[in-house]
Tab-separated table of C-alpha atoms in Angstrom:
chain	number	residue	atom	x	y	z
Y	151	UNK	CA	1.991	221.560	-99.781
Y	152	UNK	CA	5.326	221.866	-98.237
Y	153	UNK	CA	5.536	224.555	-94.928
Y	154	UNK	CA	7.791	227.746	-95.507
Y	155	UNK	CA	9.370	229.709	-93.138
Y	156	UNK	CA	8.927	233.570	-93.401
Y	157	UNK	CA	11.129	236.178	-92.127
Y	158	UNK	CA	9.238	239.601	-91.401
Y	159	UNK	CA	11.013	243.184	-90.902
Y	160	UNK	CA	8.416	245.738	-89.046
Y	161	UNK	CA	8.405	249.086	-88.399
Y	162	UNK	CA	5.453	250.283	-85.482
Y	163	UNK	CA	5.241	253.463	-83.516
Y	164	UNK	CA	4.495	251.405	-80.152
Y	165	UNK	CA	2.156	254.448	-78.859
Y	166	UNK	CA	-1.297	252.971	-78.929
Y	167	UNK	CA	-0.014	249.631	-78.279
Y	168	UNK	CA	0.420	247.610	-74.923
Y	169	UNK	CA	3.815	246.210	-76.114
Y	170	UNK	CA	4.452	243.066	-78.730
Y	171	UNK	CA	3.208	240.455	-76.938
Y	172	UNK	CA	-0.191	239.416	-77.423
Y	173	UNK	CA	-2.299	240.349	-74.235
Y	174	UNK	CA	-6.038	239.467	-73.313
Y	175	UNK	CA	-8.271	242.265	-74.265
Y	176	UNK	CA	-5.480	244.614	-74.707
Y	177	UNK	CA	-4.389	246.205	-78.276
Y	178	UNK	CA	-0.672	244.538	-79.105
Y	179	UNK	CA	1.843	244.333	-82.093
Y	180	UNK	CA	1.618	240.892	-81.990
Y	181	UNK	CA	-2.052	240.548	-81.833
Y	182	UNK	CA	-2.862	242.827	-84.926
Y	183	UNK	CA	-0.104	241.294	-87.101
Y	184	UNK	CA	-1.285	237.653	-86.050
Y	185	UNK	CA	-4.679	238.590	-86.837
Y	186	UNK	CA	-3.423	239.759	-90.266
Y	187	UNK	CA	-1.869	236.839	-90.994
Y	188	UNK	CA	-4.751	234.534	-90.154
Y	189	UNK	CA	-6.741	236.878	-92.492
Y	190	UNK	CA	-4.201	236.246	-95.018
Y	191	UNK	CA	-3.647	232.774	-94.555
Y	192	UNK	CA	-7.057	231.321	-93.564
Y	193	UNK	CA	-5.612	229.781	-90.283
Y	194	UNK	CA	-4.066	231.087	-86.831
Y	195	UNK	CA	-0.387	230.815	-87.001
Y	196	UNK	CA	2.445	230.915	-84.469
Y	197	UNK	CA	4.310	234.033	-84.592
Y	198	UNK	CA	7.584	234.863	-83.168
Y	199	UNK	CA	9.100	238.128	-82.592
Y	200	UNK	CA	12.725	238.917	-81.855
Y	201	UNK	CA	11.394	241.353	-78.996
Y	202	UNK	CA	9.063	241.761	-76.384
Y	203	UNK	CA	9.045	245.717	-76.936
Y	204	UNK	CA	7.358	247.051	-73.771
Y	205	UNK	CA	4.211	249.400	-74.311
Y	206	UNK	CA	4.549	252.561	-75.924
Y	207	UNK	CA	7.946	251.403	-76.948
Y	208	UNK	CA	8.889	251.932	-80.978
Y	209	UNK	CA	10.345	249.511	-83.392
Y	210	UNK	CA	12.548	250.376	-86.717
Y	211	UNK	CA	13.640	246.687	-87.536
Y	212	UNK	CA	11.783	244.495	-85.354
Y	213	UNK	CA	11.981	241.014	-86.834
Y	214	UNK	CA	8.939	237.961	-87.010
Y	215	UNK	CA	9.092	234.261	-87.882
Y	216	UNK	CA	5.912	232.299	-89.018
Y	217	UNK	CA	5.872	229.091	-90.439
Y	218	UNK	CA	2.761	229.201	-93.272
Y	219	UNK	CA	1.931	226.542	-95.952
Y	220	UNK	CA	1.421	229.240	-98.946
Y	221	UNK	CA	2.933	229.963	-102.585
Y	222	UNK	CA	2.588	233.183	-102.098
Y	223	UNK	CA	5.426	235.898	-103.624
Y	224	UNK	CA	6.937	237.284	-100.611
Y	225	UNK	CA	6.291	241.183	-102.380
Y	226	UNK	CA	2.466	239.829	-102.268
Y	227	UNK	CA	2.129	238.823	-98.729
Y	228	UNK	CA	3.986	242.434	-97.251
Y	229	UNK	CA	1.380	244.035	-99.486
Y	230	UNK	CA	-1.658	241.917	-97.872
Y	231	UNK	CA	-0.462	242.326	-94.301
Y	232	UNK	CA	0.368	246.107	-94.808
Y	233	UNK	CA	-3.738	246.480	-96.378
Y	234	UNK	CA	-4.972	244.862	-93.279
Y	235	UNK	CA	-2.622	246.801	-90.691
Y	236	UNK	CA	-3.147	250.033	-89.149
Y	237	UNK	CA	-1.061	252.849	-90.638
Y	238	UNK	CA	0.920	252.991	-87.493
Y	239	UNK	CA	2.310	249.190	-88.276
Y	240	UNK	CA	4.174	248.664	-91.249
Y	241	UNK	CA	5.896	245.221	-93.099
Y	242	UNK	CA	9.042	246.537	-94.372
Y	243	UNK	CA	10.294	243.200	-95.789
Y	244	UNK	CA	8.969	239.478	-96.360
Y	245	UNK	CA	11.846	236.916	-97.129
Y	246	UNK	CA	12.040	233.084	-97.171
Y	247	UNK	CA	13.938	232.342	-94.356
Y	248	UNK	CA	16.050	229.065	-93.853
Y	249	UNK	CA	14.269	225.555	-91.865
Y	250	UNK	CA	14.194	226.342	-88.338
Y	251	UNK	CA	14.729	229.887	-88.372
Y	252	UNK	CA	13.158	231.456	-85.226
Y	253	UNK	CA	13.122	235.232	-84.770
Y	254	UNK	CA	14.257	235.301	-81.137
Y	255	UNK	CA	16.178	231.851	-80.912
Y	256	UNK	CA	18.254	232.755	-83.672
Y	257	UNK	CA	18.970	236.469	-83.144
Y	258	UNK	CA	22.903	237.290	-82.476
Y	259	UNK	CA	22.283	240.517	-81.305
Y	260	UNK	CA	20.151	243.542	-80.717
Y	261	UNK	CA	20.745	247.140	-81.468
Y	262	UNK	CA	18.342	250.034	-79.270
Y	263	UNK	CA	18.614	253.884	-79.157
Y	264	UNK	CA	17.116	255.824	-76.976
Y	265	UNK	CA	16.411	259.701	-77.354
Y	266	UNK	CA	16.642	262.367	-74.845
Y	267	UNK	CA	15.042	266.214	-75.759
Y	268	UNK	CA	17.292	268.205	-73.679
Y	269	UNK	CA	16.167	271.754	-75.277
Y	270	UNK	CA	14.588	274.043	-72.513
Y	271	UNK	CA	11.312	273.590	-74.547
Y	272	UNK	CA	10.028	270.359	-75.669
Y	273	UNK	CA	10.228	269.676	-79.346
Y	274	UNK	CA	6.311	268.933	-80.428
Y	275	UNK	CA	6.939	266.858	-83.509
Y	276	UNK	CA	9.600	264.374	-80.719
Y	277	UNK	CA	7.089	264.380	-77.938
Y	278	UNK	CA	6.081	260.404	-78.761
Y	279	UNK	CA	9.433	259.676	-79.034
Y	280	UNK	CA	12.060	261.400	-77.005
Y	281	UNK	CA	12.155	261.576	-73.133
Y	282	UNK	CA	11.896	265.818	-72.473
Y	283	UNK	CA	14.326	267.094	-69.945
Y	284	UNK	CA	14.357	270.663	-68.936
Y	285	UNK	CA	17.539	270.365	-67.571
Y	286	UNK	CA	21.269	270.868	-69.174
Y	287	UNK	CA	23.164	267.479	-69.363
Y	288	UNK	CA	26.797	267.115	-69.490
Y	289	UNK	CA	27.034	263.980	-72.175
Y	290	UNK	CA	30.782	263.965	-71.479
Y	291	UNK	CA	30.243	262.634	-68.087
Y	292	UNK	CA	27.254	260.148	-69.657
Y	293	UNK	CA	29.874	258.715	-71.837
Y	294	UNK	CA	32.104	257.964	-69.534
Y	295	UNK	CA	29.677	256.043	-67.363
Y	296	UNK	CA	28.338	254.075	-70.558
Y	297	UNK	CA	31.794	252.859	-70.622
Y	298	UNK	CA	31.818	250.872	-67.834
Y	299	UNK	CA	28.703	248.679	-68.746
Y	300	UNK	CA	30.489	247.522	-71.984
Y	301	UNK	CA	31.510	243.462	-72.422
Y	302	UNK	CA	29.987	240.280	-70.492
Y	303	UNK	CA	28.348	241.609	-67.224
Y	304	UNK	CA	25.888	240.288	-64.777
Y	305	UNK	CA	23.467	243.327	-65.328
Y	306	UNK	CA	20.888	242.468	-61.857
Y	307	UNK	CA	21.250	246.028	-61.311
Y	308	UNK	CA	18.993	247.162	-64.307
Y	309	UNK	CA	16.692	244.366	-64.456
Y	310	UNK	CA	13.111	245.226	-63.392
Y	311	UNK	CA	11.734	242.642	-60.951
Y	312	UNK	CA	9.172	241.216	-63.629
Y	313	UNK	CA	12.328	239.924	-65.526
Y	314	UNK	CA	14.491	237.924	-62.883
Y	315	UNK	CA	13.213	234.933	-63.776
Y	316	UNK	CA	16.445	234.638	-66.237
Y	317	UNK	CA	20.019	234.636	-66.018
Y	318	UNK	CA	21.302	238.137	-65.637
Y	319	UNK	CA	24.075	237.924	-67.315
Y	320	UNK	CA	24.488	239.422	-70.913
Y	321	UNK	CA	27.305	240.839	-73.343
Y	322	UNK	CA	26.852	244.778	-74.065
Y	323	UNK	CA	28.962	244.951	-77.840
Y	324	UNK	CA	28.679	248.471	-77.922
Y	325	UNK	CA	27.449	251.486	-76.226
Y	326	UNK	CA	27.372	255.145	-77.718
Y	327	UNK	CA	25.967	258.221	-76.611
Y	328	UNK	CA	25.730	260.765	-79.177
Y	329	UNK	CA	25.177	264.100	-78.492
Y	330	UNK	CA	23.812	267.178	-80.644
Y	331	UNK	CA	21.562	270.306	-80.601
Y	332	UNK	CA	20.014	269.632	-76.835
Y	333	UNK	CA	19.057	265.869	-78.703
Y	334	UNK	CA	21.288	262.834	-76.249
Y	335	UNK	CA	20.467	259.574	-77.685
Y	336	UNK	CA	22.289	256.633	-76.043
Y	337	UNK	CA	22.434	253.178	-78.477
Y	338	UNK	CA	23.122	250.073	-77.142
Y	339	UNK	CA	23.819	246.379	-78.849
Y	340	UNK	CA	24.392	243.346	-77.035
Y	341	UNK	CA	23.546	239.707	-77.203
Y	342	UNK	CA	20.523	240.590	-75.005
Y	343	UNK	CA	18.555	242.750	-72.872
Y	344	UNK	CA	16.874	242.236	-69.312
Y	345	UNK	CA	13.743	243.490	-68.828
Y	346	UNK	CA	13.809	247.119	-68.913
Y	347	UNK	CA	17.611	246.866	-69.140
Y	348	UNK	CA	17.734	249.964	-71.324
Y	349	UNK	CA	15.663	252.455	-69.595
Y	350	UNK	CA	16.874	251.959	-66.372
Y	351	UNK	CA	20.935	252.241	-67.834
Y	352	UNK	CA	18.910	255.843	-69.348
Y	353	UNK	CA	17.879	256.508	-65.990
Y	354	UNK	CA	21.152	256.482	-64.322
Y	355	UNK	CA	22.855	257.946	-67.249
Y	356	UNK	CA	20.916	260.816	-66.647
Y	357	UNK	CA	21.430	260.954	-63.004
Y	358	UNK	CA	25.254	261.312	-64.031
Y	359	UNK	CA	24.251	264.016	-66.677
Y	360	UNK	CA	22.185	266.115	-64.257
Y	361	UNK	CA	25.091	266.232	-61.919
Y	362	UNK	CA	24.000	264.164	-59.269
Y	363	UNK	CA	26.050	261.302	-59.653
Y	364	UNK	CA	29.718	260.793	-60.764
Y	365	UNK	CA	30.571	259.115	-63.850
Y	366	UNK	CA	32.011	256.117	-61.809
Y	367	UNK	CA	28.755	255.424	-59.935
Y	368	UNK	CA	27.734	252.927	-62.937
Y	369	UNK	CA	30.591	250.837	-62.056
Y	370	UNK	CA	29.912	250.792	-58.695
Y	371	UNK	CA	26.028	249.833	-59.340
Y	372	UNK	CA	27.044	247.484	-61.874
Y	373	UNK	CA	29.024	245.750	-59.332
Y	374	UNK	CA	26.144	246.006	-56.297
Y	375	UNK	CA	23.576	244.358	-58.444
Y	376	UNK	CA	21.008	245.711	-56.554
Y	377	UNK	CA	18.308	247.758	-59.046
Y	378	UNK	CA	17.361	249.363	-56.067
Y	379	UNK	CA	20.768	251.779	-55.766
Y	380	UNK	CA	20.212	252.650	-59.548
Y	381	UNK	CA	18.196	255.733	-61.101
Y	382	UNK	CA	15.148	256.077	-62.178
Y	383	UNK	CA	13.252	253.686	-65.459
Y	384	UNK	CA	13.162	256.294	-68.251
Y	385	UNK	CA	10.294	256.468	-69.836
Y	386	UNK	CA	9.089	253.622	-72.927
Y	387	UNK	CA	8.240	255.971	-75.664
Y	388	UNK	CA	11.860	257.405	-75.966
Y	389	UNK	CA	12.809	253.778	-77.167
Y	390	UNK	CA	13.195	252.106	-80.158
Y	391	UNK	CA	14.601	248.724	-81.411
Y	392	UNK	CA	16.322	249.689	-84.303
Y	393	UNK	CA	17.997	246.074	-85.586
Y	394	UNK	CA	18.421	242.881	-84.948
Y	395	UNK	CA	21.415	240.649	-86.526
Y	396	UNK	CA	21.512	237.408	-87.501
């Protein structure tokens, strides 16, 4: 039987998991999905994810690829995998992909959204999905700072130490800040992202929003390439991988 390449689109609440990537003795999204695939197809399979989301990070449009020897219809694969997975991990779609498709290497861009609840009292329905900051923020100043990051740059100033083994150059296609009724969303799209890059960008933007720094500080951080000069790393639970483009 010929090998097929399947493309899976997943959504998950990352609260209970130690990130996407398989880790010994730790619950991870990739680990549970790989076990569901093993139960369905009867053998260990190599499962590749588009993004190695961190512990506590969520996804609405994570993409995974795997190669299987099976004639099962994609709808049957989706139904079976969801029957084996916990309710906080869902396979939204399964399609046949072209030979050679790799969820990570074939990706053209990824989009992340970070949600901030800036109301005086935290919204209990958002406590797992938004960073609560009980301090008025200045979204206009934050948006002005964010504009400096668009384009192709060395983003070393926003990279965690654990991710400095790869090239620090990324292209940020778009960066938007949306604000309404005490909620602030930072939406970033780029060809790739460094370790903790989105969370470090958000942490620095919050410093601007609080009035501790001016909007021009973001350009200074970018040019300085020194993570130690930047703002704090925003908590993981406010971050969601919304989509991957191919």
